[in-house]
Each structure stands twice: as structure tokens, then as C-alpha cells.
Amino acid sequence: MSDKGGKGGKSALKSPASKGKDSKGRKVQFDSEDMFDEKFETNGNGNGKSNGKDGTPFAKGKGGKGDKGGSSKKEPPPLLLKVEEELPENAKCLMNCEAAQILQGIQDHMVLLSKDPTIKIPSSFDRALQYANTGNFYTNPHSVRQTLETLKKQDVSDGEICLIANTGIESTKKAFALIPSLKAKKSKVKESLGTALTELNKLKTVTESTIVLD
Amino acid sequence: MFLKVQLSWNVVIPAENLDIKGLMLQKAILVRLLDDFSAKKATKDLGYLLAVTTLDKIGEGKVREHSGDVLFPVNFTCLSFKVFRGEIIEGVVHKILKHGVFMRCGPIENLYLSNQKMSGYQYQVAENPCFLNEKTGSRIEKDATLRCVVIGVKYLEAQKEFQAVVGLEGDYLGPV
């Protein structure tokens, strides 16, 4: 078996027929990868292991294709958010508004905390608080979480939920444009996403008016 | 993106900090945990460590034979910040170069946006250099806030810092 393989490899360099074979082989490989990718997009809850496997060769394969085949100018694949695959089991995504509430709670005790020189605060704390506050469109993180949690039934992941809240998206069109991974679930998600975004907008306007009052 | 993480660490209390009063010991453990937590700064998986939110459990201490220090297993919940590929973030421009701009995003000091990833924008040589989109009139200048998508993330183990490459290619991305 291995001898045969070696032979094939050698002749591939010489004869055009085997070249064709080679390229054909490649084509099949890409097709299968595309199929995998589609599969991944539609089955958002597929097991993490296979998703992770698909993700890497897919990106690599596309790059290779772009370099070699000048004729096929395919656009690079959209950047899909796969937070869940990268996260360890003990970690969970938080929306900016949730983080802002927690960090602000600590900041409110800072006068007391800074009196005690033995208590150390991480150097990233201030800038993280600042970031959480700028990307915070809502005063009531609990209601935001409740509203968006309903989308979980439609396979919307935790990462996507947080991104929706963090970007303050108002329309489904904007949501699908900014979060390409949602597009794969478009037909399933569209209606409930629309309802959720309308709800979120109501929570948002309350926030804006309170800011004005402040 | 902010993360809520549950961790289990071991906290070492030097023998001289051990007190007969239980409350003081608890404080010593907490202070030591906060100290270790701040010193750790960041990890590859969790990103920048920001704050301990709850101390969930302090296990039974074990005495270390040679030093007399006591080691306590501690379970706690904390907050961290990390950016992910595909995430939409907002960065503030702090440096403009001919080939692209550097931005800050929360604790991350260096997000790089290459001029190849902001189609339509041209570099303008001036006293205050900027990138200008002549069609829309939108500018990328110092202190501008940009909404962008994360293309790649890198963790520098030695410095305990994250760096990321971001892009503006997509709808609704650009100066906010």
C-alpha cells in the first residue's frame, strides 16, 4: 500500500494526467470543507470538537486556494464568532452591562478599599470599567438578559447574545450584518430576534432618558 | 467580551500571618488571594483578570513542613476580559501611522487596524494625520472611537499582554 502511494506521489510531479488527479483531489477536499462549514453554521450546537477541527483547516484551505487559483476569486469566509469553543468550562460570557454593574459596585467601595494598602486592585480594573461603561446601553442588565435568553431556544449562543447587547443593535438587519454566525440561523431566529430587539430598544430608551436626567 | 469565571487556587499564608482569631485569618486569606490575583494580571484562556467578585469556599489548610506556612485551597468567582475572533468591539485610536492605526480597547493597549483592512480610507498627511474616506467624509483620527471586528488575537506570555488585529470591512463598522 505504502509503495503504491509513493509511486503516485512521484508520478504526480511528472505526468499531467496525475496532476489532474491531484487537483481533482483537492477540489473534493474543498467541497467537503465547505459542506462541513455549512453544517457547522446550521447546527450551531454541534459538538465543539468537530467544530474546532473544521474551523482551522477551513481557514487554511481557503488561503491556499486564494494563493494558487487566481481564476476563482472567492471572498474570504466571514469571521464567525466561536466564543464557546475557546472558553474553558468554568467561564461564561457576560454582557457589558452586567460587567459594568459588577465593576461599578466594586468602584463604589474604592474609597474604603484604597484606605487599606494591603488590598491590591488589578491594574486592568480601571480601563475595563471604563470600557464596560462606554459599551453599556442598558441600566437593567437583568431584564436584558431575560429578554435575550429567550433566543437560546433558537440556538443563539451565549457569545452571540452578549454581542447583541454590547453593540446595542436596533434592527435584525444590523444584527445579521454584524454577527455573521446568526445568518445561518436566519429563518429560525428572525422573528424572535425582532421581538427581542424591540424589547431591548424599550429598555434602552429608559437608559438614555436617565442619562439625560443625570 | 467580559467573562465570569469560577476558579480554584491555592493561597499560601505565611506562618506569621496566622492568627488565633478566625476572622483575621479569613481576611489574611482574602488579602493574599487579591494579591496573587493582581500579580497574575492575565492568562491565555481567560484574558485580563479584573476583579474577584465572590469568595465561594475556603478549604482546609495544609501545613507546609519546612516553612510552617499554611496552604488553603480557595474557590472564587472573578471577572475577566478577553477579545475573540469575530467579536465586534469598540476601540479608541491612540496612534496613527501611514500603514494603519493603533487602538485601545479596555485593558488591551494595542489593537492594530491596517490600512488594508479599511477600504475607502486614504492616509492624509497633515499636522494631525488621519485616514479620510472621501466618499462618506468619515475620518479616523486620534481619539476617534471605531467599531471594528476582531480578525486575530495573540497572547504575549512574557509581557502578559494581548494584542489583536482588527478590520473595518463589513456593514455598520467604522467611526462611531
Tab-separated table of C-alpha atoms in Angstrom:
chain	number	residue	atom	x	y	z
A	1	MET	CA	0.000	0.000	0.000
A	2	SER	CA	2.632	2.448	1.010
A	3	ASP	CA	4.689	1.627	-2.107
A	4	LYS	CA	1.743	2.421	-4.285
A	5	GLY	CA	1.241	5.713	-2.566
A	6	GLY	CA	4.871	6.626	-3.057
A	7	LYS	CA	4.662	5.847	-6.728
A	8	GLY	CA	1.617	8.001	-7.151
A	9	GLY	CA	3.362	10.870	-5.434
A	10	LYS	CA	6.371	10.625	-7.755
A	11	SER	CA	4.377	10.477	-10.934
A	12	ALA	CA	2.302	13.405	-9.794
A	13	LEU	CA	5.291	15.621	-10.395
A	14	LYS	CA	5.751	14.404	-13.950
A	15	SER	CA	2.622	13.401	-15.771
A	16	PRO	CA	-0.176	15.856	-16.459
A	17	ALA	CA	-2.770	13.128	-16.004
A	18	SER	CA	-1.857	12.632	-12.410
A	19	LYS	CA	-1.723	16.390	-11.984
A	20	GLY	CA	-5.341	16.493	-12.941
A	21	LYS	CA	-5.987	13.792	-10.468
A	22	ASP	CA	-4.204	15.800	-7.865
A	23	SER	CA	-6.225	18.917	-8.461
A	24	LYS	CA	-9.374	16.865	-8.532
A	25	GLY	CA	-8.439	15.509	-5.196
A	26	ARG	CA	-8.054	18.993	-3.892
A	27	LYS	CA	-11.379	20.054	-5.197
A	28	VAL	CA	-13.105	17.280	-3.382
A	29	GLN	CA	-11.325	18.318	-0.254
A	30	PHE	CA	-12.532	21.898	-0.506
A	31	ASP	CA	-16.057	20.849	-1.293
A	32	SER	CA	-16.161	18.710	1.754
A	33	GLU	CA	-14.828	21.540	3.835
A	34	ASP	CA	-17.471	23.876	2.515
A	35	MET	CA	-20.044	21.292	3.380
A	36	PHE	CA	-18.649	20.979	6.860
A	37	ASP	CA	-18.793	24.686	7.268
A	38	GLU	CA	-22.399	24.876	6.232
A	39	LYS	CA	-23.148	22.051	8.555
A	40	PHE	CA	-21.495	23.962	11.342
A	41	GLU	CA	-23.389	27.129	10.628
A	42	THR	CA	-26.765	25.492	10.654
A	43	ASN	CA	-26.080	23.232	13.590
A	44	GLY	CA	-24.834	25.829	15.967
A	45	ASN	CA	-24.875	23.295	18.754
A	46	GLY	CA	-22.748	20.667	17.073
A	47	ASN	CA	-20.123	19.173	19.318
A	48	GLY	CA	-17.257	21.510	19.991
A	49	LYS	CA	-14.568	19.070	18.987
A	50	SER	CA	-15.634	18.658	15.394
A	51	ASN	CA	-16.336	22.358	15.060
A	52	GLY	CA	-12.886	23.197	16.200
A	53	LYS	CA	-11.475	20.753	13.714
A	54	ASP	CA	-13.490	22.211	10.896
A	55	GLY	CA	-12.571	25.751	11.731
A	56	THR	CA	-8.821	25.515	11.338
A	57	PRO	CA	-8.394	23.618	8.094
A	58	PHE	CA	-11.189	25.651	6.589
A	59	ALA	CA	-9.347	28.889	7.090
A	60	LYS	CA	-6.086	27.379	5.923
A	61	GLY	CA	-7.662	25.738	2.893
A	62	LYS	CA	-9.229	28.951	1.749
A	63	GLY	CA	-5.955	30.778	1.987
A	64	GLY	CA	-4.264	28.123	-0.092
A	65	LYS	CA	-6.921	28.321	-2.697
A	66	GLY	CA	-6.639	32.069	-2.951
A	67	ASP	CA	-2.899	31.886	-3.410
A	68	LYS	CA	-2.964	29.289	-6.138
A	69	GLY	CA	-6.116	29.660	-8.171
A	70	GLY	CA	-6.162	33.203	-9.467
A	71	SER	CA	-9.244	32.443	-11.521
A	72	SER	CA	-11.565	31.756	-8.615
A	73	LYS	CA	-11.839	34.972	-6.664
A	74	LYS	CA	-13.893	33.758	-3.764
A	75	GLU	CA	-14.369	36.135	-0.893
A	76	PRO	CA	-12.720	35.106	2.359
A	77	PRO	CA	-15.072	33.367	4.774
A	78	PRO	CA	-16.911	35.636	7.187
A	79	LEU	CA	-15.412	35.870	10.653
A	80	LEU	CA	-17.585	33.642	12.726
A	81	LEU	CA	-17.820	34.130	16.434
A	82	LYS	CA	-16.964	30.879	18.193
A	83	VAL	CA	-16.513	32.029	21.749
A	84	GLU	CA	-17.890	28.828	23.253
A	85	GLU	CA	-15.193	26.727	21.623
A	86	GLU	CA	-12.396	28.845	23.022
A	87	LEU	CA	-13.774	29.155	26.521
A	88	PRO	CA	-12.905	26.765	29.321
A	89	GLU	CA	-15.834	25.117	31.099
A	90	ASN	CA	-15.587	27.305	34.169
A	91	ALA	CA	-16.083	30.534	32.215
A	92	LYS	CA	-19.243	32.221	30.973
A	93	CYS	CA	-19.741	35.269	28.754
A	94	LEU	CA	-21.079	38.419	30.348
A	95	MET	CA	-22.715	41.375	28.664
A	96	ASN	CA	-21.043	44.756	29.074
A	97	CYS	CA	-23.998	46.000	31.085
A	98	GLU	CA	-23.679	43.093	33.527
A	99	ALA	CA	-19.940	43.612	33.869
A	100	ALA	CA	-20.418	47.358	34.281
A	101	GLN	CA	-22.809	46.773	37.173
A	102	ILE	CA	-20.388	44.436	38.973
A	103	LEU	CA	-17.308	46.585	38.362
A	104	GLN	CA	-19.161	49.759	39.323
A	105	GLY	CA	-20.210	48.055	42.553
A	106	ILE	CA	-16.545	47.496	43.372
A	107	GLN	CA	-15.626	51.012	42.273
A	108	ASP	CA	-18.211	52.410	44.693
A	109	HIS	CA	-16.300	50.786	47.532
A	110	MET	CA	-12.973	52.010	46.237
A	111	VAL	CA	-12.609	54.805	48.784
A	112	LEU	CA	-12.830	52.244	51.532
A	113	LEU	CA	-10.681	49.703	49.702
A	114	SER	CA	-7.912	52.139	48.871
A	115	LYS	CA	-7.584	53.049	52.556
A	116	ASP	CA	-6.212	49.579	53.155
A	117	PRO	CA	-2.839	49.363	51.420
A	118	THR	CA	-2.800	45.572	51.723
A	119	ILE	CA	-5.729	45.221	49.318
A	120	LYS	CA	-4.487	45.239	45.748
A	121	ILE	CA	-6.653	46.036	42.759
A	122	PRO	CA	-5.615	44.649	39.356
A	123	SER	CA	-4.090	47.219	37.028
A	124	SER	CA	-6.632	46.458	34.298
A	125	PHE	CA	-9.580	47.288	36.544
A	126	ASP	CA	-9.994	50.980	35.689
A	127	ARG	CA	-9.776	50.578	31.964
A	128	ALA	CA	-12.106	47.615	31.995
A	129	LEU	CA	-14.651	49.619	33.975
A	130	GLN	CA	-14.335	52.473	31.512
A	131	TYR	CA	-14.848	50.115	28.576
A	132	ALA	CA	-17.822	48.428	30.233
A	133	ASN	CA	-19.439	51.801	30.821
A	134	THR	CA	-18.955	53.074	27.276
A	135	GLY	CA	-20.428	49.916	25.786
A	136	ASN	CA	-23.320	49.866	28.195
A	137	PHE	CA	-26.668	50.831	26.736
A	138	TYR	CA	-28.908	49.498	29.460
A	139	THR	CA	-29.452	50.173	33.156
A	140	ASN	CA	-31.152	46.921	33.959
A	141	PRO	CA	-28.877	44.040	32.925
A	142	HIS	CA	-31.285	41.536	34.420
A	143	SER	CA	-34.114	42.476	32.020
A	144	VAL	CA	-31.687	42.489	29.083
A	145	ARG	CA	-30.511	39.008	29.988
A	146	GLN	CA	-34.105	37.797	30.384
A	147	THR	CA	-35.119	39.238	27.022
A	148	LEU	CA	-32.176	37.799	25.135
A	149	GLU	CA	-32.216	34.478	26.938
A	150	THR	CA	-35.408	33.623	25.011
A	151	LEU	CA	-33.261	33.430	21.862
A	152	LYS	CA	-31.432	30.442	23.281
A	153	LYS	CA	-34.352	28.266	22.194
A	154	GLN	CA	-33.419	29.180	18.625
A	155	ASP	CA	-29.825	28.030	19.142
A	156	VAL	CA	-28.427	31.522	19.624
A	157	SER	CA	-25.247	31.099	21.646
A	158	ASP	CA	-24.179	32.957	24.776
A	159	GLY	CA	-21.476	34.787	22.828
A	160	GLU	CA	-23.956	35.984	20.231
A	161	ILE	CA	-26.365	37.126	22.931
A	162	CYS	CA	-23.631	39.189	24.564
A	163	LEU	CA	-22.613	40.688	21.252
A	164	ILE	CA	-26.200	41.754	20.534
A	165	ALA	CA	-26.352	43.541	23.885
A	166	ASN	CA	-22.843	45.010	23.648
A	167	THR	CA	-23.337	46.548	20.235
A	168	GLY	CA	-26.754	47.980	21.077
A	169	ILE	CA	-28.158	46.664	17.795
A	170	GLU	CA	-31.627	48.014	16.974
A	171	SER	CA	-32.636	46.048	13.879
A	172	THR	CA	-32.453	42.440	12.709
A	173	LYS	CA	-30.743	43.654	9.529
A	174	LYS	CA	-27.942	45.152	11.564
A	175	ALA	CA	-27.734	42.041	13.728
A	176	PHE	CA	-27.279	39.758	10.735
A	177	ALA	CA	-24.698	42.109	9.226
A	178	LEU	CA	-22.610	42.429	12.380
A	179	ILE	CA	-22.905	38.827	13.558
A	180	PRO	CA	-22.483	36.571	10.504
A	181	SER	CA	-22.933	33.409	12.553
A	182	LEU	CA	-26.556	34.441	13.119
A	183	LYS	CA	-27.188	34.427	9.371
A	184	ALA	CA	-27.054	30.639	9.268
A	185	LYS	CA	-29.980	30.546	11.663
A	186	LYS	CA	-31.765	33.437	9.945
A	187	SER	CA	-35.063	31.725	9.142
A	188	LYS	CA	-35.297	30.258	12.613
A	189	VAL	CA	-34.197	33.307	14.510
A	190	LYS	CA	-35.556	36.274	12.578
A	191	GLU	CA	-38.959	36.564	14.191
A	192	SER	CA	-37.922	36.092	17.810
A	193	LEU	CA	-34.848	38.252	17.301
A	194	GLY	CA	-37.065	41.044	16.004
A	195	THR	CA	-39.290	40.795	19.073
A	196	ALA	CA	-36.306	40.684	21.412
A	197	LEU	CA	-34.703	43.729	19.783
A	198	THR	CA	-37.923	45.723	20.091
A	199	GLU	CA	-37.992	44.819	23.783
A	200	LEU	CA	-34.337	45.825	24.139
A	201	ASN	CA	-34.987	49.157	22.476
A	202	LYS	CA	-37.585	49.909	25.111
A	203	LEU	CA	-35.039	49.189	27.847
A	204	LYS	CA	-32.547	51.351	26.018
A	205	THR	CA	-34.712	54.437	25.751
A	206	VAL	CA	-35.252	54.325	29.500
A	207	THR	CA	-31.478	54.335	29.913
A	208	GLU	CA	-30.950	57.241	27.585
A	209	SER	CA	-33.510	59.382	29.358
A	210	THR	CA	-31.935	58.630	32.722
A	211	ILE	CA	-28.560	59.647	31.374
A	212	VAL	CA	-30.033	62.941	30.231
A	213	LEU	CA	-31.530	63.447	33.672
A	214	ASP	CA	-28.188	62.774	35.314
B	1	MET	CA	-16.001	40.425	25.966
B	2	PHE	CA	-16.290	40.162	29.717
B	3	LEU	CA	-16.209	36.731	31.280
B	4	LYS	CA	-17.413	35.412	34.605
B	5	VAL	CA	-15.052	32.686	35.735
B	6	GLN	CA	-15.008	30.235	38.614
B	7	LEU	CA	-11.505	29.386	39.751
B	8	SER	CA	-9.821	27.210	42.342
B	9	TRP	CA	-6.462	28.438	43.536
B	10	ASN	CA	-4.177	27.649	46.427
B	11	VAL	CA	-3.377	30.523	48.727
B	12	VAL	CA	-0.282	30.372	50.919
B	13	ILE	CA	-0.448	32.173	54.251
B	14	PRO	CA	2.946	32.781	55.876
B	15	ALA	CA	3.191	31.443	59.408
B	16	GLU	CA	3.476	34.938	60.921
B	17	ASN	CA	0.109	35.944	59.470
B	18	LEU	CA	-1.684	33.129	61.232
B	19	ASP	CA	-3.849	34.445	63.998
B	20	ILE	CA	-5.837	32.767	66.731
B	21	LYS	CA	-8.871	34.809	65.746
B	22	GLY	CA	-10.607	33.110	62.829
B	23	LEU	CA	-11.791	36.347	61.260
B	24	MET	CA	-8.306	37.711	60.870
B	25	LEU	CA	-7.245	34.502	59.168
B	26	GLN	CA	-10.100	34.838	56.699
B	27	LYS	CA	-9.006	38.382	55.957
B	28	ALA	CA	-5.418	37.257	55.520
B	29	ILE	CA	-6.551	34.627	53.017
B	30	LEU	CA	-8.633	37.152	51.094
B	31	VAL	CA	-5.853	39.750	51.050
B	32	ARG	CA	-3.402	37.139	49.864
B	33	LEU	CA	-5.814	35.956	47.180
B	34	LEU	CA	-6.332	39.514	45.915
B	35	ASP	CA	-2.589	39.978	45.911
B	36	ASP	CA	-1.977	36.820	43.870
B	37	PHE	CA	-4.880	37.715	41.586
B	38	SER	CA	-3.470	41.177	40.818
B	39	ALA	CA	0.020	39.800	40.299
B	40	LYS	CA	-1.249	37.183	37.843
B	41	LYS	CA	-2.574	40.006	35.602
B	42	ALA	CA	-3.691	37.818	32.675
B	43	THR	CA	-3.904	34.266	31.345
B	44	LYS	CA	-4.116	32.987	27.797
B	45	ASP	CA	-7.516	31.364	28.254
B	46	LEU	CA	-9.276	33.944	30.388
B	47	GLY	CA	-7.721	37.194	29.262
B	48	TYR	CA	-7.081	40.075	31.669
B	49	LEU	CA	-8.080	39.331	35.248
B	50	LEU	CA	-10.129	42.246	36.541
B	51	ALA	CA	-11.718	41.601	39.904
B	52	VAL	CA	-12.633	38.917	42.385
B	53	THR	CA	-16.379	39.094	42.822
B	54	THR	CA	-17.095	36.374	45.391
B	55	LEU	CA	-15.082	34.117	47.635
B	56	ASP	CA	-17.055	30.899	47.447
B	57	LYS	CA	-15.168	28.423	49.601
B	58	ILE	CA	-12.044	28.229	51.708
B	59	GLY	CA	-10.920	24.644	52.075
B	60	GLU	CA	-8.994	23.048	54.879
B	61	GLY	CA	-5.470	24.374	55.289
B	62	LYS	CA	-2.422	22.170	54.924
B	63	VAL	CA	0.756	22.990	56.792
B	64	ARG	CA	3.927	23.027	54.728
B	65	GLU	CA	6.548	21.069	56.558
B	66	HIS	CA	9.659	23.180	56.130
B	67	SER	CA	8.354	26.731	56.308
B	68	GLY	CA	5.335	26.334	58.536
B	69	ASP	CA	3.249	28.256	56.027
B	70	VAL	CA	-0.301	27.105	55.511
B	71	LEU	CA	-1.765	26.393	52.119
B	72	PHE	CA	-5.506	26.942	51.672
B	73	PRO	CA	-7.453	25.753	48.630
B	74	VAL	CA	-9.817	28.578	47.688
B	75	ASN	CA	-12.783	28.631	45.285
B	76	PHE	CA	-13.786	32.047	43.996
B	77	THR	CA	-15.574	33.802	41.169
B	78	CYS	CA	-13.942	36.563	39.179
B	79	LEU	CA	-14.375	38.796	36.181
B	80	SER	CA	-12.034	38.831	33.219
B	81	PHE	CA	-11.832	40.479	29.807
B	82	LYS	CA	-10.756	38.899	26.549
B	83	VAL	CA	-11.410	39.604	22.877
B	84	PHE	CA	-12.372	36.819	20.484
B	85	ARG	CA	-12.042	36.349	16.757
B	86	GLY	CA	-15.248	37.544	15.124
B	87	GLU	CA	-16.231	39.758	18.047
B	88	ILE	CA	-17.407	43.322	17.406
B	89	ILE	CA	-15.587	45.756	19.669
B	90	GLU	CA	-15.096	49.480	20.048
B	91	GLY	CA	-11.570	50.810	20.140
B	92	VAL	CA	-10.165	54.294	20.701
B	93	VAL	CA	-7.424	55.388	18.299
B	94	HIS	CA	-4.206	56.426	20.045
B	95	LYS	CA	-1.623	56.341	17.297
B	96	ILE	CA	-1.831	56.949	13.561
B	97	LEU	CA	0.780	55.644	11.165
B	98	LYS	CA	0.891	55.590	7.386
B	99	HIS	CA	0.227	51.871	7.322
B	100	GLY	CA	-2.539	51.760	9.862
B	101	VAL	CA	-3.704	52.823	13.298
B	102	PHE	CA	-3.284	51.546	16.845
B	103	MET	CA	-6.247	51.487	19.175
B	104	ARG	CA	-7.045	50.765	22.805
B	105	CYS	CA	-9.930	48.636	23.934
B	106	GLY	CA	-10.395	48.255	27.659
B	107	PRO	CA	-7.206	46.766	29.107
B	108	ILE	CA	-5.849	45.933	25.649
B	109	GLU	CA	-3.327	48.575	24.665
B	110	ASN	CA	-2.559	47.518	21.117
B	111	LEU	CA	-5.240	46.735	18.604
B	112	TYR	CA	-3.881	47.157	15.112
B	113	LEU	CA	-6.038	48.245	12.199
B	114	SER	CA	-4.075	48.028	8.970
B	115	ASN	CA	-4.849	50.413	6.095
B	116	GLN	CA	-5.524	47.273	4.050
B	117	LYS	CA	-8.411	46.474	6.340
B	118	MET	CA	-10.182	49.821	5.981
B	119	SER	CA	-11.062	50.054	2.326
B	120	GLY	CA	-12.146	53.502	1.174
B	121	TYR	CA	-9.941	55.336	3.667
B	122	GLN	CA	-6.848	57.206	2.497
B	123	TYR	CA	-3.977	58.420	4.651
B	124	GLN	CA	-3.840	62.208	4.867
B	125	VAL	CA	-0.545	63.900	5.591
B	126	ALA	CA	-1.171	66.841	7.851
B	127	GLU	CA	-0.215	68.261	11.207
B	128	ASN	CA	-2.660	65.813	12.712
B	129	PRO	CA	-2.522	62.854	10.341
B	130	CYS	CA	-5.694	60.913	9.763
B	131	PHE	CA	-7.407	58.461	7.439
B	132	LEU	CA	-10.187	60.011	5.397
B	133	ASN	CA	-12.990	58.371	3.472
B	134	GLU	CA	-13.607	60.863	0.681
B	135	LYS	CA	-16.943	59.347	-0.294
B	136	THR	CA	-18.554	59.497	3.103
B	137	GLY	CA	-16.383	62.179	4.681
B	138	SER	CA	-15.773	59.978	7.699
B	139	ARG	CA	-12.419	60.340	9.425
B	140	ILE	CA	-10.240	58.098	11.510
B	141	GLU	CA	-8.205	60.368	13.718
B	142	LYS	CA	-6.635	60.352	17.124
B	143	ASP	CA	-9.114	59.725	19.952
B	144	ALA	CA	-11.793	58.612	17.498
B	145	THR	CA	-13.865	55.599	18.556
B	146	LEU	CA	-14.137	52.889	15.936
B	147	ARG	CA	-16.430	49.919	15.832
B	148	CYS	CA	-14.480	47.070	14.315
B	149	VAL	CA	-14.341	43.299	14.028
B	150	VAL	CA	-11.565	41.225	15.603
B	151	ILE	CA	-9.617	39.266	12.978
B	152	GLY	CA	-6.927	37.697	15.119
B	153	VAL	CA	-5.742	37.646	18.731
B	154	LYS	CA	-2.288	36.968	20.119
B	155	TYR	CA	-1.155	36.483	23.695
B	156	LEU	CA	2.340	37.530	24.699
B	157	GLU	CA	3.229	35.240	27.570
B	158	ALA	CA	6.275	37.177	28.788
B	159	GLN	CA	4.516	40.543	28.980
B	160	LYS	CA	1.146	39.030	29.882
B	161	GLU	CA	-0.453	41.216	27.252
B	162	PHE	CA	-2.907	40.610	24.455
B	163	GLN	CA	-2.613	42.100	21.010
B	164	ALA	CA	-5.230	41.929	18.298
B	165	VAL	CA	-5.629	42.675	14.620
B	166	VAL	CA	-8.945	44.233	13.698
B	167	GLY	CA	-10.735	45.211	10.493
B	168	LEU	CA	-13.400	47.627	9.303
B	169	GLU	CA	-14.618	45.510	6.435
B	170	GLY	CA	-18.305	44.926	6.913
B	171	ASP	CA	-21.521	46.847	7.234
B	172	TYR	CA	-22.013	49.154	10.195
B	173	LEU	CA	-18.323	49.183	11.055
B	174	GLY	CA	-16.263	52.373	11.316
B	175	PRO	CA	-16.149	55.551	13.381
B	176	VAL	CA	-18.935	55.708	15.958
